[in-house]
Each structure stands twice: as structure tokens, then as C-alpha cells.
Tab-separated table of C-alpha atoms in Angstrom:
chain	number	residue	atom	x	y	z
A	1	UNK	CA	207.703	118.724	45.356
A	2	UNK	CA	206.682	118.641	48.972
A	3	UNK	CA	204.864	121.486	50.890
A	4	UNK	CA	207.773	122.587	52.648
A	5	UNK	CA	209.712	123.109	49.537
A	6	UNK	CA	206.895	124.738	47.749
A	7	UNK	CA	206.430	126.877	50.660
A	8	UNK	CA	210.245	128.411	50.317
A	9	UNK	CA	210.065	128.784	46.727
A	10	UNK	CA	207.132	130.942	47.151
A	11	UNK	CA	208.427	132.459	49.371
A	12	UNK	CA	211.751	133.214	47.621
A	13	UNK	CA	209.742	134.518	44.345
A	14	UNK	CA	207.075	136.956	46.546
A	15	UNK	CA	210.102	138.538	47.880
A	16	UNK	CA	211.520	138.613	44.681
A	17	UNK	CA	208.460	140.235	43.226
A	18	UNK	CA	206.748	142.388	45.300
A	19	UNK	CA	205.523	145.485	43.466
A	20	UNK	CA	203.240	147.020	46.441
A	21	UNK	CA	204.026	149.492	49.062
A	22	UNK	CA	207.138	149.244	51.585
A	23	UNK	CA	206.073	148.131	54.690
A	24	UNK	CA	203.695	145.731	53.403
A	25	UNK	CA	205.903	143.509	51.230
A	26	UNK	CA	206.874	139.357	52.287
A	27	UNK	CA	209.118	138.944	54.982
A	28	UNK	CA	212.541	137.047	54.520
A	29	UNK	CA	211.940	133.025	55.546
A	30	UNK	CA	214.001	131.246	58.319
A	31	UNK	CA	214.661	127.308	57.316
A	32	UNK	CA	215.010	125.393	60.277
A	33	UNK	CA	215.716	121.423	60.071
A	34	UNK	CA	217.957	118.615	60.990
A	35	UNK	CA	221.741	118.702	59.547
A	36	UNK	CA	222.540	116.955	56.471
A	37	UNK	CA	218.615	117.287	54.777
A	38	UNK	CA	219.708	119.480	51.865
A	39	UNK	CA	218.509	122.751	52.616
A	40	UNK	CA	221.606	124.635	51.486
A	41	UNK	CA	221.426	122.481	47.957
A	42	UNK	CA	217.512	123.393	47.699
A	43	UNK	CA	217.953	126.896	47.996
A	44	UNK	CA	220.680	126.785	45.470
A	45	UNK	CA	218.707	124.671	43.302
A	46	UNK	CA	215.599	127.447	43.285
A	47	UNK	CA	217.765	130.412	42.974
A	48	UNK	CA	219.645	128.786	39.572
A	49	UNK	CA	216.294	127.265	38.230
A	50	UNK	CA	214.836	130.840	38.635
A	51	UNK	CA	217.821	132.710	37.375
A	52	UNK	CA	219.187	134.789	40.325
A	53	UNK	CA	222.350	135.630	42.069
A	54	UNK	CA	223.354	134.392	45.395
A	55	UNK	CA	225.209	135.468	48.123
A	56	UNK	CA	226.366	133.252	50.973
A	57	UNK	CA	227.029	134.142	54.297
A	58	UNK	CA	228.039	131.673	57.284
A	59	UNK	CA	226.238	133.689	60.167
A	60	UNK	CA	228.557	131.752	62.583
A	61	UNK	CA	231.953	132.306	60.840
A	62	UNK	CA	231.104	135.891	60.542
A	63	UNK	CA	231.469	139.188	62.310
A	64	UNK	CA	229.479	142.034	63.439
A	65	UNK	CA	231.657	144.024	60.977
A	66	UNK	CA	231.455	141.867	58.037
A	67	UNK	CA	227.233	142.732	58.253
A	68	UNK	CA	227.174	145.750	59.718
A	69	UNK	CA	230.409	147.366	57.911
A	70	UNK	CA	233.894	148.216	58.739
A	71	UNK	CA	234.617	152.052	59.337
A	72	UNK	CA	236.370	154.077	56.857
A	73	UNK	CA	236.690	158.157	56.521
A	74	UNK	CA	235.812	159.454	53.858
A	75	UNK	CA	237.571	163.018	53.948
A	76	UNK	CA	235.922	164.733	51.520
A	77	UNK	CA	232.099	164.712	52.759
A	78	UNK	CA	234.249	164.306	56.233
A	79	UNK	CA	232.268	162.095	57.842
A	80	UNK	CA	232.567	157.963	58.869
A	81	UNK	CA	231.295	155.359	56.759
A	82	UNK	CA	230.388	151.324	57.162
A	83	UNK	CA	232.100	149.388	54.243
A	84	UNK	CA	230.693	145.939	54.104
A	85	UNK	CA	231.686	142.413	52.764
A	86	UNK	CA	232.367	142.015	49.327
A	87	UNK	CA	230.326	139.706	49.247
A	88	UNK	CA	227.413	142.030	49.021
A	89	UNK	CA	228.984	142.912	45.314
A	90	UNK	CA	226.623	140.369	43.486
A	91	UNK	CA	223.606	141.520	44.220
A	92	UNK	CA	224.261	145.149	43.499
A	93	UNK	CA	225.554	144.269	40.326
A	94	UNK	CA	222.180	141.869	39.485
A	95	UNK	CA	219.996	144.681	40.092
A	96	UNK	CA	216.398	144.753	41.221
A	97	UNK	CA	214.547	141.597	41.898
A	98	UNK	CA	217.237	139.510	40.573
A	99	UNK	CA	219.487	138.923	43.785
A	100	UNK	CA	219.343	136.448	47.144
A	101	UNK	CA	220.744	136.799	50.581
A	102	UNK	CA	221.266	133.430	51.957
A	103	UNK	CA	222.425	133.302	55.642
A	104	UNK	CA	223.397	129.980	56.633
A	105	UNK	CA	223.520	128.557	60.340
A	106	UNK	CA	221.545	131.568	61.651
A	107	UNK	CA	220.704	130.438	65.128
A	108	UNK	CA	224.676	129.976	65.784
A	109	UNK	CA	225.418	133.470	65.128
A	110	UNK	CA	227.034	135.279	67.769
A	111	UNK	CA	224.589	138.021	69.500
A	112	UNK	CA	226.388	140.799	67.678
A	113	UNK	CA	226.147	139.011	64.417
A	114	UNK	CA	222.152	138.403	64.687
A	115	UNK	CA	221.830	142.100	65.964
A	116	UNK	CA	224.113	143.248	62.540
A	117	UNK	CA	221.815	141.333	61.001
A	118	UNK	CA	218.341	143.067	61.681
A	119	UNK	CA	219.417	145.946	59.338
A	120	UNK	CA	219.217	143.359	56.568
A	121	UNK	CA	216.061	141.359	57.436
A	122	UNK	CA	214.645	144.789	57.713
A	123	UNK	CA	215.645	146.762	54.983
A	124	UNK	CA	218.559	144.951	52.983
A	125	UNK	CA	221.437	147.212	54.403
A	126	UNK	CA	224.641	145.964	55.035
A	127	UNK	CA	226.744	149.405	56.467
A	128	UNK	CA	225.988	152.183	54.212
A	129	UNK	CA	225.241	149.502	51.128
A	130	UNK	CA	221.697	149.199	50.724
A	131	UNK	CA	220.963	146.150	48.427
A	132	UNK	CA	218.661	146.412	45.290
A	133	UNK	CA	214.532	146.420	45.929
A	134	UNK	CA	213.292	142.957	45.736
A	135	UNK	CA	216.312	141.163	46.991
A	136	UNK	CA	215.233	138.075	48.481
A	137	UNK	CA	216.681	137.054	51.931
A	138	UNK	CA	216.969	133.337	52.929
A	139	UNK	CA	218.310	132.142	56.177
A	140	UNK	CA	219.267	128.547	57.334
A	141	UNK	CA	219.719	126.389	60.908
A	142	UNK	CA	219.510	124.131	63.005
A	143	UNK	CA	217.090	123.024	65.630
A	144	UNK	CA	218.377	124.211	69.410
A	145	UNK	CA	218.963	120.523	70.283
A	146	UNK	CA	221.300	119.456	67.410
A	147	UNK	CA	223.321	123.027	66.685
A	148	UNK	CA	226.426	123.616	66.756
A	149	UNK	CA	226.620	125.841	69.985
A	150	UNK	CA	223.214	124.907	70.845
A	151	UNK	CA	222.105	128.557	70.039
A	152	UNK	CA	218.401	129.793	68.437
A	153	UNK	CA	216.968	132.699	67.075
A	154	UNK	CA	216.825	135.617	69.216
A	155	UNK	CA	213.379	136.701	69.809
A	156	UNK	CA	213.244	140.098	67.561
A	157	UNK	CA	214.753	138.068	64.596
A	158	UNK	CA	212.126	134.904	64.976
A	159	UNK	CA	209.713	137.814	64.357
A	160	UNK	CA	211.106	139.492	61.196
A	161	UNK	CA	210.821	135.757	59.577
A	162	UNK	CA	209.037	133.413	58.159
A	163	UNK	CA	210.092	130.271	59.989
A	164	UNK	CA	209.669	127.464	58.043
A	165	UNK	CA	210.306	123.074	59.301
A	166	UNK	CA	212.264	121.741	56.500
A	167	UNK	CA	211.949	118.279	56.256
A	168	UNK	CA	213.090	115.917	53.024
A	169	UNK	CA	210.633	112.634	53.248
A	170	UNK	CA	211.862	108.926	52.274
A	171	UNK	CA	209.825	109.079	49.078
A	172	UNK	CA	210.950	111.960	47.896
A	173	UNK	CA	214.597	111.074	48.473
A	174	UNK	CA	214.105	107.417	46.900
A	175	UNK	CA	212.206	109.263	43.826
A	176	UNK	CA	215.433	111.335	43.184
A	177	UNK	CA	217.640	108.053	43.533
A	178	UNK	CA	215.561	106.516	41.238
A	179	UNK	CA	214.989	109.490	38.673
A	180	UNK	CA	217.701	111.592	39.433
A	181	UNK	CA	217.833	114.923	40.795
A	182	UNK	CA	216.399	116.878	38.342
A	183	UNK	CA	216.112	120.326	37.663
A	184	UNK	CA	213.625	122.658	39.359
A	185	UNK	CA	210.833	124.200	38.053
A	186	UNK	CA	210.338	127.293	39.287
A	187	UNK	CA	207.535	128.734	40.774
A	188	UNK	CA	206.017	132.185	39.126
A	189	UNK	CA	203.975	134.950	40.174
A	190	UNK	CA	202.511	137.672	38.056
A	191	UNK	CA	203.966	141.368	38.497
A	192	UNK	CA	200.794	142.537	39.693
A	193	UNK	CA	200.038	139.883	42.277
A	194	UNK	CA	200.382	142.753	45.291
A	195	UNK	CA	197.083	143.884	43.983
A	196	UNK	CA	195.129	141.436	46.121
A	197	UNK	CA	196.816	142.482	49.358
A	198	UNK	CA	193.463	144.765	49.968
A	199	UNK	CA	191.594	141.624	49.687
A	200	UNK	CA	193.232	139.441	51.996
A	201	UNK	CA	194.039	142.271	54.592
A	202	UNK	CA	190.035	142.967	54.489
A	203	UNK	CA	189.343	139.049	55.480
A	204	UNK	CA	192.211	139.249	58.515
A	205	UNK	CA	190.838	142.669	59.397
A	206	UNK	CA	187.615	141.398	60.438
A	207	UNK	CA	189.231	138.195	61.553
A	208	UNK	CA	191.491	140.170	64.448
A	209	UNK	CA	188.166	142.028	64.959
A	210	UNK	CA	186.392	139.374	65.961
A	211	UNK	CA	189.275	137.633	67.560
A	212	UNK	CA	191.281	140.399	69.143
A	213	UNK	CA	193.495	138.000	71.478
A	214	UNK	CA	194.679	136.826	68.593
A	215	UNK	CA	196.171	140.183	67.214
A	216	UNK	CA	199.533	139.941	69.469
A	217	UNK	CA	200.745	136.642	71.063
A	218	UNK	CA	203.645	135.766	73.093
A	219	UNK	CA	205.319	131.829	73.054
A	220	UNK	CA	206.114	129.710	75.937
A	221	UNK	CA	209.109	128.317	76.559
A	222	UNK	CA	207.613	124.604	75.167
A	223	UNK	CA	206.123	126.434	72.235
A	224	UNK	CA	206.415	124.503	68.710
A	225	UNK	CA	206.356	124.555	65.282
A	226	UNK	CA	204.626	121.037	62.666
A	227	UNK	CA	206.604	118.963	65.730
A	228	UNK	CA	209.519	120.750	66.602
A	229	UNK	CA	209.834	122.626	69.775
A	230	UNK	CA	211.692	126.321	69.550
A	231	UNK	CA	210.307	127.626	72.677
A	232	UNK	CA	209.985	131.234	72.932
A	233	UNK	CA	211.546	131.844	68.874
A	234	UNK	CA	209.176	130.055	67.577
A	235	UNK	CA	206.487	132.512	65.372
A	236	UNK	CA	203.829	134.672	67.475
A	237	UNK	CA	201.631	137.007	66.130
A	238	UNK	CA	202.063	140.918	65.805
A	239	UNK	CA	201.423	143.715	64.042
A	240	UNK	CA	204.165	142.827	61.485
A	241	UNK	CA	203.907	139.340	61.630
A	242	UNK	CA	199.945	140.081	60.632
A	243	UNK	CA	201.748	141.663	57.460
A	244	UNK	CA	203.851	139.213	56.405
A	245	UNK	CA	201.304	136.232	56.659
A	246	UNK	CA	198.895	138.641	54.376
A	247	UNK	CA	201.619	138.967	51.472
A	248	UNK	CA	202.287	135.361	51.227
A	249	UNK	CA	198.603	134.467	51.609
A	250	UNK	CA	197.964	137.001	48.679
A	251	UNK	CA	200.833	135.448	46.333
A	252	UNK	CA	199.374	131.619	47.104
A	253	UNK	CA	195.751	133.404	46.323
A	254	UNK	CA	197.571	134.993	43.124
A	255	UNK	CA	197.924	131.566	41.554
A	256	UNK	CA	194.719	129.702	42.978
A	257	UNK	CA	197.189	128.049	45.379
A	258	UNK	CA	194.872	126.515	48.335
A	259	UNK	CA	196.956	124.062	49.630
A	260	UNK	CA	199.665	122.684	52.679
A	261	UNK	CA	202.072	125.196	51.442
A	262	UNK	CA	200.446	128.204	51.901
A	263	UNK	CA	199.154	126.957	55.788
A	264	UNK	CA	202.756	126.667	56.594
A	265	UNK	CA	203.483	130.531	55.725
A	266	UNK	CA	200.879	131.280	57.748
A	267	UNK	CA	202.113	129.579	60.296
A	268	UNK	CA	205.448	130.637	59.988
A	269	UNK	CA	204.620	134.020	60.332
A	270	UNK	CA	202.073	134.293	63.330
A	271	UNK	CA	202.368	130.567	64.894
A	272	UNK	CA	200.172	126.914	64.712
A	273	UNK	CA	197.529	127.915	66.971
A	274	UNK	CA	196.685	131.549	65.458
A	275	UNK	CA	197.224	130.075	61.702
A	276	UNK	CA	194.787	127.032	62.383
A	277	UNK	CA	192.189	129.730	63.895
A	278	UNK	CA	192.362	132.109	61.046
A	279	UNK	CA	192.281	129.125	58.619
A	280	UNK	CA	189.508	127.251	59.599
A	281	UNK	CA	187.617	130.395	60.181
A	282	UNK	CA	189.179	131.687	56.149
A	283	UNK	CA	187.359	128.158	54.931
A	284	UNK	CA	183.817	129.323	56.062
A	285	UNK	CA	184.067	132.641	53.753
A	286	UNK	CA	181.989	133.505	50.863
A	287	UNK	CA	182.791	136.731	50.417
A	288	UNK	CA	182.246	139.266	47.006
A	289	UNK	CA	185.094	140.517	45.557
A	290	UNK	CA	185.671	144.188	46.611
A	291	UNK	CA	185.861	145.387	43.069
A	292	UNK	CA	182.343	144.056	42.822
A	293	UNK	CA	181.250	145.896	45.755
A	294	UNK	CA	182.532	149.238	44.329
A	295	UNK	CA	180.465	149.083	41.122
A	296	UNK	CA	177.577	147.257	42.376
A	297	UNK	CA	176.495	149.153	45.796
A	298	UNK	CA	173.259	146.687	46.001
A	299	UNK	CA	175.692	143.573	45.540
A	300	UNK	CA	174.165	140.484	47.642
A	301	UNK	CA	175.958	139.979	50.663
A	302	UNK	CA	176.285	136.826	53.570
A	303	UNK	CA	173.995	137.724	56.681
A	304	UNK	CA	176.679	137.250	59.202
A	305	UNK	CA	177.792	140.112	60.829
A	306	UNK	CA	181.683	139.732	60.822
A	307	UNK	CA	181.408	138.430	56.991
A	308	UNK	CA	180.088	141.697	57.026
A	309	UNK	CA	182.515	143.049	58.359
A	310	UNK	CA	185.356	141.304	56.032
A	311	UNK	CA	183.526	142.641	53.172
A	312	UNK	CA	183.521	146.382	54.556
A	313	UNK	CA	187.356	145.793	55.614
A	314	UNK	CA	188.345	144.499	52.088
A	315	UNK	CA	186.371	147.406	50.097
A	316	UNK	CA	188.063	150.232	52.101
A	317	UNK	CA	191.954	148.301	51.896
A	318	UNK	CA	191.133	148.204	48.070
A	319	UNK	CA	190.165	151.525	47.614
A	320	UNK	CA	193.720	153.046	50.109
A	321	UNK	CA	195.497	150.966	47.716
A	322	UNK	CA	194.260	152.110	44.617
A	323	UNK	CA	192.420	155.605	45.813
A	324	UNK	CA	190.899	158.072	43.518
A	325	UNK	CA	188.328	160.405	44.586
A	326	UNK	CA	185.836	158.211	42.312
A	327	UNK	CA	186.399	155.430	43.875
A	328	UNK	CA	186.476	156.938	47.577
A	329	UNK	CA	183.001	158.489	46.497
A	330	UNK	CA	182.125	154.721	45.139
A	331	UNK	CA	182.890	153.255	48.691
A	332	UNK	CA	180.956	155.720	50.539
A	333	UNK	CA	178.260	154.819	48.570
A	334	UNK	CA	178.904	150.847	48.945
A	335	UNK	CA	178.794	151.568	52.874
A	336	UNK	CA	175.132	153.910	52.805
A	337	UNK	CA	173.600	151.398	50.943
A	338	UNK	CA	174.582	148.988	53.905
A	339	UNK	CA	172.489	150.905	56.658
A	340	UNK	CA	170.016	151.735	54.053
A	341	UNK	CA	169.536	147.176	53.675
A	342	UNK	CA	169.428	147.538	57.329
A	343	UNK	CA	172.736	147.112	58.738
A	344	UNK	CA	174.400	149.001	61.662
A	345	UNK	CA	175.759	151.989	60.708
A	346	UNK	CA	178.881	151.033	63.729
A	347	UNK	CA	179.926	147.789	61.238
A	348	UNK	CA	180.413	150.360	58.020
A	349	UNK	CA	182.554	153.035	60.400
A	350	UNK	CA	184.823	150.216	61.462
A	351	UNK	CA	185.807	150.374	57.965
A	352	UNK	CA	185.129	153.658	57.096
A	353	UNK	CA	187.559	154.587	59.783
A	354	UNK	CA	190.437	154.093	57.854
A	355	UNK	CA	189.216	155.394	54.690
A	356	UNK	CA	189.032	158.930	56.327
A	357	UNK	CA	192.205	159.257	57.281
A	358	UNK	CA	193.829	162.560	56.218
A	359	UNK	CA	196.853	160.001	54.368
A	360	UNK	CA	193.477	158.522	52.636
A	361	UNK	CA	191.454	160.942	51.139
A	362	UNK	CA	192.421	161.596	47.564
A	363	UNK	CA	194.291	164.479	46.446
A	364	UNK	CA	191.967	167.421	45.458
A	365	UNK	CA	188.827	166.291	47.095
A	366	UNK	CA	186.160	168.675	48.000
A	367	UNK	CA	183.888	168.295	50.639
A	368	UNK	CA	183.252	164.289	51.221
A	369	UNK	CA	180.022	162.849	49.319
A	370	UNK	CA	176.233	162.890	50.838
A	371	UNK	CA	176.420	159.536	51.301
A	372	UNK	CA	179.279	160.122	53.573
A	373	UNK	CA	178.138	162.809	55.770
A	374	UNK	CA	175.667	160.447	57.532
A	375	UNK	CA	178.207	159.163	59.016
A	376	UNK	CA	179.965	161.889	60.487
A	377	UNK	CA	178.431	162.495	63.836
A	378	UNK	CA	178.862	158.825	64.533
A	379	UNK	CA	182.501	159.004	63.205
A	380	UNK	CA	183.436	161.837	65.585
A	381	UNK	CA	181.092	160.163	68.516
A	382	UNK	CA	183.272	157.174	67.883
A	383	UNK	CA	186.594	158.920	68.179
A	384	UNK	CA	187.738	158.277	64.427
A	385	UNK	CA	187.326	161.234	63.242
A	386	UNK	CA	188.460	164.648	64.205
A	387	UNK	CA	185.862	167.424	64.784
């Protein structure tokens, strides 16, 4: 299977499986490639092979109302409601985890179609019909060029996606003549495999840190993606786009999965030239696993100061998404026995920043630890804390 493919089944099975918090989970995947390559069939083919439900929706033979839900009274709560497609019947009946949207010719949608649509990129909601958690969301198009009405993603929609460059190569086509088109084998990820979105988040916190231009980017009109120009859809990075890189990057780390596929949902979700930055600089880690850290204060560490800084980003992400007051009290230990080996205490509040938070400190906490009240001056000189 080639990395594009891989990349979309991934893809299809994070969304599919995502057990962590809302907010944080993968982002539905754009397929963009030239007509007639199979990427209707190969979505098909994963969603049988894995056992799903589909339902199919031709973004450009559709209206506003068929997404966003036809008005009907209903007298006796006396207010108006938004009645979808029927379509949408599938999925409710297959339950959580088990369904997938698949929007076909995207980019040819009408403006009022792609604008219905952001309700379900976002949060699965067609009208008042809110599909069941874990419903994975494909969509499907055309490059600008080659489309039907020449149209492309609008710019809010080419950032709720993962835009992926599908491309079927000779071999692979003449391997399937010659063997047949067998069944696929689907990809699987654990049910717990959120549980290293602390770890990953840590590493791109102290990434953006160091690289702060990099946090929020905007496309040129000539921008591209592995070749192919989309101009100003094509991926950029933001705050959410930041997100949805981290889930997939966590589901590829869930399997020991280093390879082309994962790269391209990276770059898919924040662009080529921010992807290949945080990549190369991802290959020069070393960095303790934050579990480690958390039992083992004294744990040896790199010496440069944003690994550091990756490794104090990673411990407090694991400990807000897992908290307990003894492991808050274990990370404000991890971070005094940093200044303590001679680091700055301004590295450890970077972290320690969010780990303060009033949403972050455990339920039924006391006063904060000793080791923690060092920090407190600095904290409030520092503007992250309140006096």
C-alpha cells in the first residue's frame, strides 16, 4: 500500500477511535487528486475491510438544505427545527465509532453548501441531527485546474482538514492487474492510543516555542502541496491545525509508525514548509518519556535547552491529561529538581504555567506543594499566575 493510502486509512481509523477529550481529537481528511484515480473505490474499500457504514454525499449535487436541514414546526415544544437528509439515517443507526461521512467533489460545492458543511467538519451536525461520537468524515475533489466548475476549498474549510495528494502509481496499478484487487487490510489502533497526545503536544510545545513564526501561517496564492499547487487552500498552520497534526502524529506513534505516511498528515494539517521544519527538528529528539520523569525526578536529561523544554512541556500535558493531586505534587517535584541540577527556573514556569491553571489543579487540593511555592513569585512576576 502506498503512503498516501496508508495515510487516509489512518486517518479514517483515528477518527474512528479517538477516546481523548473534544477539542483535541483528528480532524476529518480532504482527498484531493486527478479524476478517474480511484479515490471514491479506496475509501469504500477501507470502510468495508474495516466494517463501517457509509454515507455518500455529492457536495455539488446537493443543497444548503439537504446539510444544514429543512425547517419543520414542531408544535408541541413550539419552536422550528432543521430536518436533514435521510441519508444521515445510517450512521445513527451504526452507533458510535462505527459510521463514515464521505463528501464527494468538495471543492465544487456551491458556497452555501461548503458553509452547511462546517457544522459537520466541526461537530458532525447535520440540522438538529447530531451524528454518533467517532464518526469519521471523508471528503473528495478535484484539483482547481481539472474540476468541474473550476472551484476549491474555501479557506475556513482547507483549515478544518487534513488535505491529503492522492495519487495511484503505475506499479501499484500493474500489481493489482496482475494479482487482482484484493481485499484491504485494515489498519488498527488500540483504544487507548489518545494517551500519548501529552507526549507529542509536549515535543510541538517547545517546538512553536522555539519557532514562534511557525505557530500561525498564511498561504500565497502559488502555495502547494507534494507538487500540486492550491494556492491560498492549501494547509497553513494554526491553533487548530497544531491540534490535528498532534492526534495523527500520536496514532502513527501508537503503532511505531515512523514513516512517509505519517509526514503527509503533518503536512496536511499545517503545510510542507512548517511539517519539514518540525520534522527534521522531531528527528534530533531524545527525549525521556514523561511517565519516567514523574517517578524518577533525578531522571538524566539532554543539555539543550529547548529539549529541555520539550521534556518540561510533555510532563505537564501528561499530568492535565491524567491529573491527580499525586501526580500534580509529582510534577512539581520533577520541575524543583530542574533548578536544583542547575537549570533556569524561567524554562520549568513555561511549563508550569499551564499546570496552574485553576481548570488544572486537581479537585480537593490544599495548598500547592513546597516544591511549588519557589516558584510563585516568579510565576506572578511572569504574569501566569494570579496574585
Amino acid at each position: 500500500m502506498n503512503a498516501t493510502k496508508l495515510a487516509l486509512q489512518l486517518a479514517i481509523e483515528a477518527q474512528n477511535t479517538w477516546t481523548g477529550k473534544d477539542g483535541l481529537q483528528p480532524c476529518p481528511v480532504f482527498i484531493i487528486g486527478k479524476a478517474g484515480t480511484g479515490k471514491t473505490r479506496t475509501v469504500e474499500a477501507f470502510v468495508k475491510a474495516s466494517g463501517k457504514v457509509m454515507a455518500e454525499f455529492s457536495a455539488s449535487q446537493t443543497s444548503p438544505e439537504l446539510i444544514g436541514g429543512f425547517p419543520f414546526g414542531d408544535t408541541e415544544a413550539r419552536v422550528m427545527r432543521m430536518m436533514p437528509s435521510d441519508a444521515v439515517e445510517p450512521l445513527l443507526k451504526a452507533g458510535p465509532g462505527k459510521g463514515v461521512i464521505f463528501l464527494d467533489e468538495l471543492p465544487d460545492a456551491d458556497p452555501m453548501v461548503q458553509s452547511a458543511m462546517h457544522a459537520v467538519m466541526t461537530h458532525r451536525r447535520f440540522g438538529n441531527v447530531t451524528c454518533p461520537p467517532r464518526t469519521a468524515i471523508v471528503a473528495a475533489g478535484n484539483p482547481p485546474d481539472i474540476s468541474t466548475t473550476g472551484g476549491q476549498l474555501s479557506i475556513p474549510m482547507a483549515g478544518r482538514v487534513c488535505q491529503l495528494v492522492y495519487e495511484d502509481s503505475v506499479d501499484d496499478f500493474c500489481d493489482a492487474l496482475n494479482r487482482g484487487f484484493a481485499p484491504v487490510e485494515p489498519v488498527r489502533l488500540s483504544n487507548d492510543w489518545s494517551a500519548g497526545w501529552s507526549t507529542v503536544a509536549g515535543r510541538v510545545s517547545a517546538f512553536l516555542s522555539s519557532r514562534p513564526s511557525l505557530f500561525e501561517t498564511t498561504p500565497s496564492a502559488s502555495e502547494t502541496l507534494v507538487g500540486m499547487r492550491l494556492g491560498e487552500a492549501a494547509p497553513r498552520a494554526s491553533r487548530r491545525t497544531w491540534c490535528n497534526a498532534i492526534a495523527f502524529m500520536t496514532a502513527c506513534d501508537s503503532i511505531n509508525f515512523d514513516g512517509e505516511a505519517r509526514e503527509l498528515l503533518v503536512m496536511g494539517c499545517v503545510g510542507e514548509g512548517t511539517a519539514y521544519e518540525y520534522l527534521n527538528w522531531e528527528r534530533d529528539l531524545d527525549l525521556p518519556d514523561p511517565e519516567d520523569c514523574l517517578t524518577n525526578p533525578l531522571i538524566s536529561l539532554p543539555k539543550r535547552d529547548d529539549l529541555i523544554l520539550a521534556v518540561c512541556h510533555s510532563v505537564t500535558h501528561a499530568v492535565v491529561q491524567k491529573n491527580s493531586i499525586k501526580r500534580f505534587n509529582q510534577a512539581c517535584d520533577f520541575f524543583k529538581s530542574l533548578v536544583d541540577r542547575g537549570f533556569g527556573a524561567d524554562m520549568a514556569c513555561l511549563a508550569l504555567r499551564n499546570l496552574v491553571q485553576k481548570e488544572n489543579i486537581p479537585t480537593g487540593m490544599g495548598s500547592f506543594p513546597d516544591s511549588l511555592k519557589a516558584f510563585i513569585p516568579l510565576l506572578q512576576e511572569m504574569k501566569m499566575l494570579s496574585n
